[in-house]
Coordinates of N, CA, C and O in Angstrom, one line a residue:
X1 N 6.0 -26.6 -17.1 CA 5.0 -26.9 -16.1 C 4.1 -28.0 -16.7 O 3.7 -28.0 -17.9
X2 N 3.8 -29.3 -15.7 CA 3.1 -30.5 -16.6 C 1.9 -29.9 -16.4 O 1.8 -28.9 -15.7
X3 N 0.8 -30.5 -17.0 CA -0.9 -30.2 -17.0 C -1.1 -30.8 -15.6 O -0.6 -31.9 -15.4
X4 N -1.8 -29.9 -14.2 CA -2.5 -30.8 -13.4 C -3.9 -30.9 -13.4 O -4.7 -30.3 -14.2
X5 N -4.2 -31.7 -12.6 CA -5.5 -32.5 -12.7 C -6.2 -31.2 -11.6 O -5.7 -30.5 -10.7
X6 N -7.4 -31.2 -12.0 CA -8.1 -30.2 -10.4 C -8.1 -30.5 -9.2 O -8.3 -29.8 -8.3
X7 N -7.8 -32.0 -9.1 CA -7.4 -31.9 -7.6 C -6.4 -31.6 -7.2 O -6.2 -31.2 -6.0
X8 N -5.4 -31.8 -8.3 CA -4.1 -31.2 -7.9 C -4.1 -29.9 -7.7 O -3.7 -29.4 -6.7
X9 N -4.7 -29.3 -8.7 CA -4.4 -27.6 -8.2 C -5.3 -27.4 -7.5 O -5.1 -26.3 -6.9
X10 N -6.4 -28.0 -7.1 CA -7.2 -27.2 -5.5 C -6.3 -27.2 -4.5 O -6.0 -26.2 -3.7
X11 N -5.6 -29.2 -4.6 CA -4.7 -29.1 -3.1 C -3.3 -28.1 -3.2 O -3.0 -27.3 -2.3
X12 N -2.5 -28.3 -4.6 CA -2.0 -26.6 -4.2 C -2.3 -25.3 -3.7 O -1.7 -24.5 -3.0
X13 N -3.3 -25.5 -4.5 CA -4.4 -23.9 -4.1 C -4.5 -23.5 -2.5 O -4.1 -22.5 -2.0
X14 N -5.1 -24.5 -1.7 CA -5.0 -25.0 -0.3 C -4.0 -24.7 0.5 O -4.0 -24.1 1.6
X15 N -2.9 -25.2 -0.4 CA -1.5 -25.4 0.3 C -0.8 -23.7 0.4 O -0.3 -23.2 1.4
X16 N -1.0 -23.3 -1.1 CA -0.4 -22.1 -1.0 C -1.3 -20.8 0.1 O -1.0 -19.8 0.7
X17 N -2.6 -21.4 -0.1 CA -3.4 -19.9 0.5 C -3.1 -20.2 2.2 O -3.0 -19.3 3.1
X18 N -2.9 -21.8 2.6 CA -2.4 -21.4 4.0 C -0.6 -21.1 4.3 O -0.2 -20.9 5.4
X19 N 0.1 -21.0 3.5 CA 1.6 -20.4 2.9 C 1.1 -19.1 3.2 O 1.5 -18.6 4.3
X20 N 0.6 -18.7 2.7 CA 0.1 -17.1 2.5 C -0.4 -16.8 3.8 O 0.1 -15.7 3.9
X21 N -1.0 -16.9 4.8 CA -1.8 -16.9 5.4 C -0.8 -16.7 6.8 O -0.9 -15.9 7.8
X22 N 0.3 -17.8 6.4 CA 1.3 -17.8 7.7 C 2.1 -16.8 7.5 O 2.6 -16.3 8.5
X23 N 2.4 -16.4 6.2 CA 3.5 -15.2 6.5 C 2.5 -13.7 6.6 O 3.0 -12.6 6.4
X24 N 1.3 -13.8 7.0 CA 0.9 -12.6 7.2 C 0.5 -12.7 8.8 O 0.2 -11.7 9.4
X25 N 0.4 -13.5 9.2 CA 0.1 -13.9 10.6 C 0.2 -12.9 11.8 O -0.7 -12.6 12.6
X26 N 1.5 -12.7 11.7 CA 2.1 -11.8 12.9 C 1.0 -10.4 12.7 O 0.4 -10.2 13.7
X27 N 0.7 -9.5 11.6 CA 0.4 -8.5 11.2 C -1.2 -8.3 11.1 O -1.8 -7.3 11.2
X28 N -1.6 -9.8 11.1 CA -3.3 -9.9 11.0 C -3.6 -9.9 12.6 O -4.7 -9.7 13.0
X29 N -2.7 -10.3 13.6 CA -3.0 -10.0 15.1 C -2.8 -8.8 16.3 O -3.0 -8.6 17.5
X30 N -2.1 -7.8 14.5 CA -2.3 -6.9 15.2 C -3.1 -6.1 15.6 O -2.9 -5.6 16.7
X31 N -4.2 -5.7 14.9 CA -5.9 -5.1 15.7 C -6.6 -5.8 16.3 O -7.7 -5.3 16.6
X32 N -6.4 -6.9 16.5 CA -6.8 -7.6 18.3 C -5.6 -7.4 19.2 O -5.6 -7.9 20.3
X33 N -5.1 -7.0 19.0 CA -3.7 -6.7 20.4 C -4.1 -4.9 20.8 O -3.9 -4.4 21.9
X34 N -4.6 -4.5 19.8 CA -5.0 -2.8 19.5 C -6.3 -2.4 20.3 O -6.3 -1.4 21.0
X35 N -7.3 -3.4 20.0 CA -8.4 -3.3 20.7 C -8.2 -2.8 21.8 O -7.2 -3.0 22.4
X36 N -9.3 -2.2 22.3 CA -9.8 -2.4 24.0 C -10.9 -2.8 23.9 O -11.8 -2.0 24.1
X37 N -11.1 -3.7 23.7 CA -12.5 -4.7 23.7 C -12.0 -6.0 24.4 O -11.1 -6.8 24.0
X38 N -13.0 -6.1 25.5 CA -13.0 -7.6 26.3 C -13.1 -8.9 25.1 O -13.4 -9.1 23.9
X39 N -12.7 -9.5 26.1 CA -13.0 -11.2 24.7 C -14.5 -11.5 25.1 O -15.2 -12.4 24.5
X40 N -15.1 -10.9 26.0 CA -16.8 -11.0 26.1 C -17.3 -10.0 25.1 O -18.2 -10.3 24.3
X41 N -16.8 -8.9 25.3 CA -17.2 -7.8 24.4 C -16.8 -8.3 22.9 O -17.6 -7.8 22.0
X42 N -16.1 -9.0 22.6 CA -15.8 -9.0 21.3 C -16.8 -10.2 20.6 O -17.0 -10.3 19.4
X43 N -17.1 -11.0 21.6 CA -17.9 -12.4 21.2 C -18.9 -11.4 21.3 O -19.2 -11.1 20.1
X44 N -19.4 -11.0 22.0 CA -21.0 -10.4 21.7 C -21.2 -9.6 20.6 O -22.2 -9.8 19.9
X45 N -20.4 -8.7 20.4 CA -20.5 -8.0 19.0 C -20.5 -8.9 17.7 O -21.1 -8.7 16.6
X46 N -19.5 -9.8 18.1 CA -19.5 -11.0 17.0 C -21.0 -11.8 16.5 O -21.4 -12.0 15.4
X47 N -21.6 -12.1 17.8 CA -22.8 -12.2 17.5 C -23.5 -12.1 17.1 O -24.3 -12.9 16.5
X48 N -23.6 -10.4 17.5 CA -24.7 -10.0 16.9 C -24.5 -9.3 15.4 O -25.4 -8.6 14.9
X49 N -23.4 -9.4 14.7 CA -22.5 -9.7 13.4 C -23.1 -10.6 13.1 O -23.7 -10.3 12.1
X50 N -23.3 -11.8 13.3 CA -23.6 -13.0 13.1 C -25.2 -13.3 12.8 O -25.6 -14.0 11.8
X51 N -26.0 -12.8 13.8 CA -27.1 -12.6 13.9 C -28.1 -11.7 13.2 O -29.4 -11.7 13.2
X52 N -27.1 -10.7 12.7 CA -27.3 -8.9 12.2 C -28.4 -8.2 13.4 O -28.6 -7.0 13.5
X53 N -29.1 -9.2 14.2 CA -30.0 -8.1 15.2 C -30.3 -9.5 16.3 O -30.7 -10.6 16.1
X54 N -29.8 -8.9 17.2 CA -30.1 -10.3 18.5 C -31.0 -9.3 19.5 O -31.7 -8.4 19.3
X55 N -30.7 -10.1 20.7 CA -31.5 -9.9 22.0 C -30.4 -10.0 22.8 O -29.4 -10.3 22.3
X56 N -30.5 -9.7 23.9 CA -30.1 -9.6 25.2 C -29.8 -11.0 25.7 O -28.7 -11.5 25.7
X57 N -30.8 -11.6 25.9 CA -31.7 -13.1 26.2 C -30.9 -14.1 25.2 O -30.8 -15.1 25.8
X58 N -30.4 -14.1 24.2 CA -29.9 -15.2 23.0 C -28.5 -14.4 23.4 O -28.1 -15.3 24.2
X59 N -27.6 -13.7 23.4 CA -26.7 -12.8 23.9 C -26.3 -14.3 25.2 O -25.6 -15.3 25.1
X60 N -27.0 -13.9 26.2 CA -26.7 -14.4 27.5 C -26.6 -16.2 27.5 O -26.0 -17.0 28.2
X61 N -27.6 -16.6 26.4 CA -27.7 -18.1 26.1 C -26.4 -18.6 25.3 O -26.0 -19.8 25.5
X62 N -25.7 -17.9 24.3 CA -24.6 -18.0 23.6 C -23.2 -18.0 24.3 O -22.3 -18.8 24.0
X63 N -23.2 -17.1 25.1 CA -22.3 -16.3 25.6 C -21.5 -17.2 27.4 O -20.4 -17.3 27.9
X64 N -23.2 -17.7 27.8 CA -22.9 -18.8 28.8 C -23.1 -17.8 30.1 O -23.3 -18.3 31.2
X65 N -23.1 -16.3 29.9 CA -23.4 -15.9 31.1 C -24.8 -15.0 31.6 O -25.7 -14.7 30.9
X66 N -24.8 -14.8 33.0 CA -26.0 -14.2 33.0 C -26.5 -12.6 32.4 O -25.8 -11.6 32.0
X67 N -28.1 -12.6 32.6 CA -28.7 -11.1 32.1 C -27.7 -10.3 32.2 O -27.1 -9.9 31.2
X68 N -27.4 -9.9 33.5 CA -27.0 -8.9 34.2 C -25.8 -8.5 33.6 O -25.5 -7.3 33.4
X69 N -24.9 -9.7 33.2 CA -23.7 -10.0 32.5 C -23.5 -9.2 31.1 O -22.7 -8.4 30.6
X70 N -24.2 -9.6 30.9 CA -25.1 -9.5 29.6 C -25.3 -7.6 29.1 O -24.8 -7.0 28.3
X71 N -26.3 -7.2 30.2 CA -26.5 -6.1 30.6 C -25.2 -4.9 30.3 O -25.0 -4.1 29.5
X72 N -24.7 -5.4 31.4 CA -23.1 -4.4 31.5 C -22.4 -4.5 30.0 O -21.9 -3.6 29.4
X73 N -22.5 -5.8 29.7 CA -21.1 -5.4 28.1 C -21.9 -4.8 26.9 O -21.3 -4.4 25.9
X74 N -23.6 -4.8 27.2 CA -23.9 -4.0 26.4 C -23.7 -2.3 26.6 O -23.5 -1.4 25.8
X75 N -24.0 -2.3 27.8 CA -23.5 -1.1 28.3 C -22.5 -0.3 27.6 O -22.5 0.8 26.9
X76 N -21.1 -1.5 28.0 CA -20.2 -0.6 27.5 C -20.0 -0.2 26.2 O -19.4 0.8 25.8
X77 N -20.7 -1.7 25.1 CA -20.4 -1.2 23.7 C -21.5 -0.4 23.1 O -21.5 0.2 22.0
X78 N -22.3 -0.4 24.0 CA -23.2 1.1 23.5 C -22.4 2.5 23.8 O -22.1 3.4 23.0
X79 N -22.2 2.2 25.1 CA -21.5 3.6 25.3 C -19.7 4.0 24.6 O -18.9 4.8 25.0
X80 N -19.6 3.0 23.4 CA -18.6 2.6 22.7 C -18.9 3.3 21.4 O -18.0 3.5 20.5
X81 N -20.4 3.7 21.3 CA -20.8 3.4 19.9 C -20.9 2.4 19.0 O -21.2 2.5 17.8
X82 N -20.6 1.3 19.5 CA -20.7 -0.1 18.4 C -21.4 -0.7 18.4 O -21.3 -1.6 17.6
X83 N -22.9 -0.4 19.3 CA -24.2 -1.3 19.3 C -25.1 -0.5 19.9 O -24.8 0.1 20.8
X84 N -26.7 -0.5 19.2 CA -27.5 0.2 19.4 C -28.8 -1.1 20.2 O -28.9 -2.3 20.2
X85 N -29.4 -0.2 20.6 CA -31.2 -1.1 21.5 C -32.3 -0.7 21.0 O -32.4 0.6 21.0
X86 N -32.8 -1.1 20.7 CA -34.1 -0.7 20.2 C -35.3 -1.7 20.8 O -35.1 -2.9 21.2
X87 N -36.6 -1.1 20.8 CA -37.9 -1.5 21.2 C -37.6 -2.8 20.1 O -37.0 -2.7 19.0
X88 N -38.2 -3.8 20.5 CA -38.7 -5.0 19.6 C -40.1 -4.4 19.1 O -40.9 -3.9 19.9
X89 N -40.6 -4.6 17.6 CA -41.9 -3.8 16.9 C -42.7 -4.6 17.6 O -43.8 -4.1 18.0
X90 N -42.5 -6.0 17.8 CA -43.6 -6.6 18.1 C -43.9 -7.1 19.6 O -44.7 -7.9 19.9
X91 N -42.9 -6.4 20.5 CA -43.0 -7.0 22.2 C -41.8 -5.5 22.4 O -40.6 -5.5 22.6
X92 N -42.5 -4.9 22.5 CA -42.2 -3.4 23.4 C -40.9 -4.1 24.7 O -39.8 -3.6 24.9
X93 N -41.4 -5.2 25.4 CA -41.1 -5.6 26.1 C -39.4 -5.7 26.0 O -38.5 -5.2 26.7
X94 N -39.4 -6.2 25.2 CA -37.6 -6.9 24.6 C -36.9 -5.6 23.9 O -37.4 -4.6 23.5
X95 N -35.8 -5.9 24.0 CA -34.9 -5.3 23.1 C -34.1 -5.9 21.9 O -33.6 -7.0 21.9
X96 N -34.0 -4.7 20.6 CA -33.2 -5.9 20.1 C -31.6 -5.3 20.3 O -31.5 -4.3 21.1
X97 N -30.9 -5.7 19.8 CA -29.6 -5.4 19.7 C -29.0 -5.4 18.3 O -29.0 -6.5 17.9
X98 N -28.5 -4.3 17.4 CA -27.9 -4.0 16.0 C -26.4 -3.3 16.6 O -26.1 -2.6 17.5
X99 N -25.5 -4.1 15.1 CA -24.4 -3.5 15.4 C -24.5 -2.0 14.8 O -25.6 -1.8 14.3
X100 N -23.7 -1.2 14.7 CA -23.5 0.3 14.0 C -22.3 0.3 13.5 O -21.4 -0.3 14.1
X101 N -22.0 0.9 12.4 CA -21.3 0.9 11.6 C -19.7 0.9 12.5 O -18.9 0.0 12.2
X102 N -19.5 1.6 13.3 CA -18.2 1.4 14.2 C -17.9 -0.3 15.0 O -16.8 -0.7 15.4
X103 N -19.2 -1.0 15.0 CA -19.0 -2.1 15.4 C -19.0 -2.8 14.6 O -18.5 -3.8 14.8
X104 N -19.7 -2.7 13.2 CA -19.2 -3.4 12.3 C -17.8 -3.7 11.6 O -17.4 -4.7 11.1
X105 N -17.1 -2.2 11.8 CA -15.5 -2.3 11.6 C -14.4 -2.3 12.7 O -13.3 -1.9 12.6
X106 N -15.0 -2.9 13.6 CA -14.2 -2.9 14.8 C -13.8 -4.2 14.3 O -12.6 -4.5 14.2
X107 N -15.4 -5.4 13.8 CA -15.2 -6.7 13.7 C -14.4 -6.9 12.7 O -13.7 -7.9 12.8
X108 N -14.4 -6.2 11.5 CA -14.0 -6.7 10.4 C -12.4 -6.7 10.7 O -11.5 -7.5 10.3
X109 N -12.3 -5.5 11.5 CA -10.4 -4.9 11.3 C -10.1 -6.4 11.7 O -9.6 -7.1 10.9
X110 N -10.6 -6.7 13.1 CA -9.8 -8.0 14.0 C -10.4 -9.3 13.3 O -9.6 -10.2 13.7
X111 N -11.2 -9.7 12.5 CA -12.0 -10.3 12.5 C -11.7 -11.6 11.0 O -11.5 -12.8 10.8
X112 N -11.6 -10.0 10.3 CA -11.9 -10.6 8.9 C -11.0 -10.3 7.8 O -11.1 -10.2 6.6
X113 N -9.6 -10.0 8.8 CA -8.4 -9.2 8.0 C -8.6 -8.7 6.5 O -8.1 -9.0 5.4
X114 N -9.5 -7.6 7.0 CA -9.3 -6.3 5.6 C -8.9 -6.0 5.6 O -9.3 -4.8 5.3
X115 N -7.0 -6.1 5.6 CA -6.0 -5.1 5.4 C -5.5 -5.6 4.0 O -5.3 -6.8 3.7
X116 N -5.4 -4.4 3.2 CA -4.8 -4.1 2.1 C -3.6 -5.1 2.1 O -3.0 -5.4 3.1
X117 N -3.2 -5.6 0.5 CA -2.1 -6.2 0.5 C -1.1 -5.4 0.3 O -1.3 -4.5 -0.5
X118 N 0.1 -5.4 0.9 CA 0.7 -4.2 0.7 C 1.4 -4.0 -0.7 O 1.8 -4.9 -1.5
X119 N 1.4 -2.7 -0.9 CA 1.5 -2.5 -2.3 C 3.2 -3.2 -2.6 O 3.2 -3.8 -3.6
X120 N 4.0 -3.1 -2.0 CA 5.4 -3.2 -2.0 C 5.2 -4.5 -2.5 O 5.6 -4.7 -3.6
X121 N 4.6 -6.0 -1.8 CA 4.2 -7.3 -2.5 C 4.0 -7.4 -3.8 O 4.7 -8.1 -4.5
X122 N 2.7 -6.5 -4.3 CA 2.3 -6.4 -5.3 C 3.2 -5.8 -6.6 O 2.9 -5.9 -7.8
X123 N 4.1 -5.2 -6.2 CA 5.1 -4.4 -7.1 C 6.3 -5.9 -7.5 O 7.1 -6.1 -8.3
X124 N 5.8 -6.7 -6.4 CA 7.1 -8.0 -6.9 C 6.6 -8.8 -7.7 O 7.3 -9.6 -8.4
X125 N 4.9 -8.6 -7.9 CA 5.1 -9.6 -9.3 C 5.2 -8.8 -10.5 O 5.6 -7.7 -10.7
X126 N 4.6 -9.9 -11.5 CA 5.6 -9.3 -13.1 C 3.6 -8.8 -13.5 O 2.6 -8.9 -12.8
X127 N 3.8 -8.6 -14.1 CA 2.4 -7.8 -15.1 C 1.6 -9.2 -14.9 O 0.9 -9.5 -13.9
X128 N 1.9 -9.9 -16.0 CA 1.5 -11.0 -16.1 C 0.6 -12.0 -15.4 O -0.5 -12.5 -15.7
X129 N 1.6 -12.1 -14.1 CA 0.7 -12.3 -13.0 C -0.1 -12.0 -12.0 O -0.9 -12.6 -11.3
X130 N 0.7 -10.1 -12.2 CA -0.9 -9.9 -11.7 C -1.9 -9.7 -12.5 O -2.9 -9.1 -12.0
X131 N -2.0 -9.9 -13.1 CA -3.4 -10.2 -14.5 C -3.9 -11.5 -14.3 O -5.1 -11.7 -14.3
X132 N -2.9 -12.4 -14.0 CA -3.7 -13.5 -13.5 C -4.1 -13.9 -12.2 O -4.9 -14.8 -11.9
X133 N -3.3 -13.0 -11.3 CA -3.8 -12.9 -9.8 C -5.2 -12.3 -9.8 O -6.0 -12.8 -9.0
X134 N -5.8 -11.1 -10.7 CA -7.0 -10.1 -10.8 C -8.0 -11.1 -10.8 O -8.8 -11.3 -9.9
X135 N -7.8 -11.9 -12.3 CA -8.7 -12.7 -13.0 C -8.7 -13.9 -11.9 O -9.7 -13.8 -11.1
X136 N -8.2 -14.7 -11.6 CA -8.4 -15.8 -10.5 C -9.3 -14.9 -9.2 O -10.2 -15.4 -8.6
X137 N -8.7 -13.4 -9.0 CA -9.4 -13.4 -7.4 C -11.4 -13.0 -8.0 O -12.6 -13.1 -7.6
X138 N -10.8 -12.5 -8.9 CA -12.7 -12.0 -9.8 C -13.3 -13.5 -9.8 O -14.3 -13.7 -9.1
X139 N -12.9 -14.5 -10.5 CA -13.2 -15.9 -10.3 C -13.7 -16.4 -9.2 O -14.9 -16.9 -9.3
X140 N -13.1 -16.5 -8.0 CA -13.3 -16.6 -6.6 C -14.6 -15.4 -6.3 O -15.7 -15.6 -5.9
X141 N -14.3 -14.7 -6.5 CA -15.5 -13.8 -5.5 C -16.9 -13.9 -6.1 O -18.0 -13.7 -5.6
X142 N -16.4 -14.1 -7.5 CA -18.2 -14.9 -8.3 C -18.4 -16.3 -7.3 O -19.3 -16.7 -6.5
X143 N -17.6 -16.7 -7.5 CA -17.8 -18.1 -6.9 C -18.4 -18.0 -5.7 O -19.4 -18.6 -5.3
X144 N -17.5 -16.8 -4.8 CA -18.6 -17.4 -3.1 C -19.7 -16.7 -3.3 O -20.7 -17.2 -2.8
X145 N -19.8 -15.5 -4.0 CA -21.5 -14.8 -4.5 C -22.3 -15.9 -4.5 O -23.2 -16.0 -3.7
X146 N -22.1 -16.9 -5.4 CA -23.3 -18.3 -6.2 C -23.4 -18.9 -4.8 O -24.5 -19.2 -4.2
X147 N -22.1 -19.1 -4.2 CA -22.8 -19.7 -2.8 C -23.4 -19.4 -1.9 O -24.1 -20.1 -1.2
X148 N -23.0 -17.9 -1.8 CA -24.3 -17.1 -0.8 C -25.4 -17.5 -1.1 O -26.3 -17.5 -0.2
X149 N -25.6 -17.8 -2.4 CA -26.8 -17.5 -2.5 C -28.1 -18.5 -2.4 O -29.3 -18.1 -2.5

């Protein structure tokens, strides 16, 4: 193997993680096919994922539709368990909107493909590399930490 340069191995890096990405494809669409959540319901929960505590009002401004609209799909993912209402502390008036732990993993399953690599994969490489697969992915997850931050 010659020495590459870091751009070379980012754009491999690149190249292989969307390789990777396509042969899991079929399998990562499977808990959106699974769901019973509208593509309204699922953008709103998304949202407010996004937001970690929204409104009703920013809900309906994002979303493109009206209150009322608005209204009903919270409905159902309350009555879903996946989003709670609460008083706003500072305007009684409003409500806010938080997801709950069921709507947090509703999002992740479809969302953020947390499915396990299957072990049978992992049994194909040699020691070696998964030692070096461990140490690269610990590398990477320092890395996006520093950028969180």
């Amino acid at each position: 193997m010659t020495d590459q340069t870091r751009e070379q191995l980012v754009a491999e890096l690149a190249a292989l993680h969307h390789r990777l990405g396509e042969e899991f494809f079929a399998s990562r669409l499977r808990p959106l096919l699974e769901t019973d959540l509208t593509v309204q319901q699922l953008r709103a929960l998304a949202l407010v994922q996004v937001d970690r505590d929204s409104t009703p009002h920013r809900l309906a401004e994002a979303l493109g539709v009206s209150a009322a609209t608005v209204s009903g799909i919270l409905d159902r993912l309350t009555a879903a368990g996946m989003t709670v209402r609460t008083p706003d502390p500072d305007d009684g008036r409003v409500r806010r909107v938080t997801s709950t732990e069921k709507g947090n993993e509703a999002i992740r399953r479809i969302v953020a493909h947390e499915d396990d690599l299957p072990p049978d994969l992992l049994d194909e490489l040699a020691l070696d590399d998964l030692r070096a697969l461990t140490q690269g992915t610990r590398a990477l997850l320092e890395a996006a930490r520093r950028l969180a931050r």
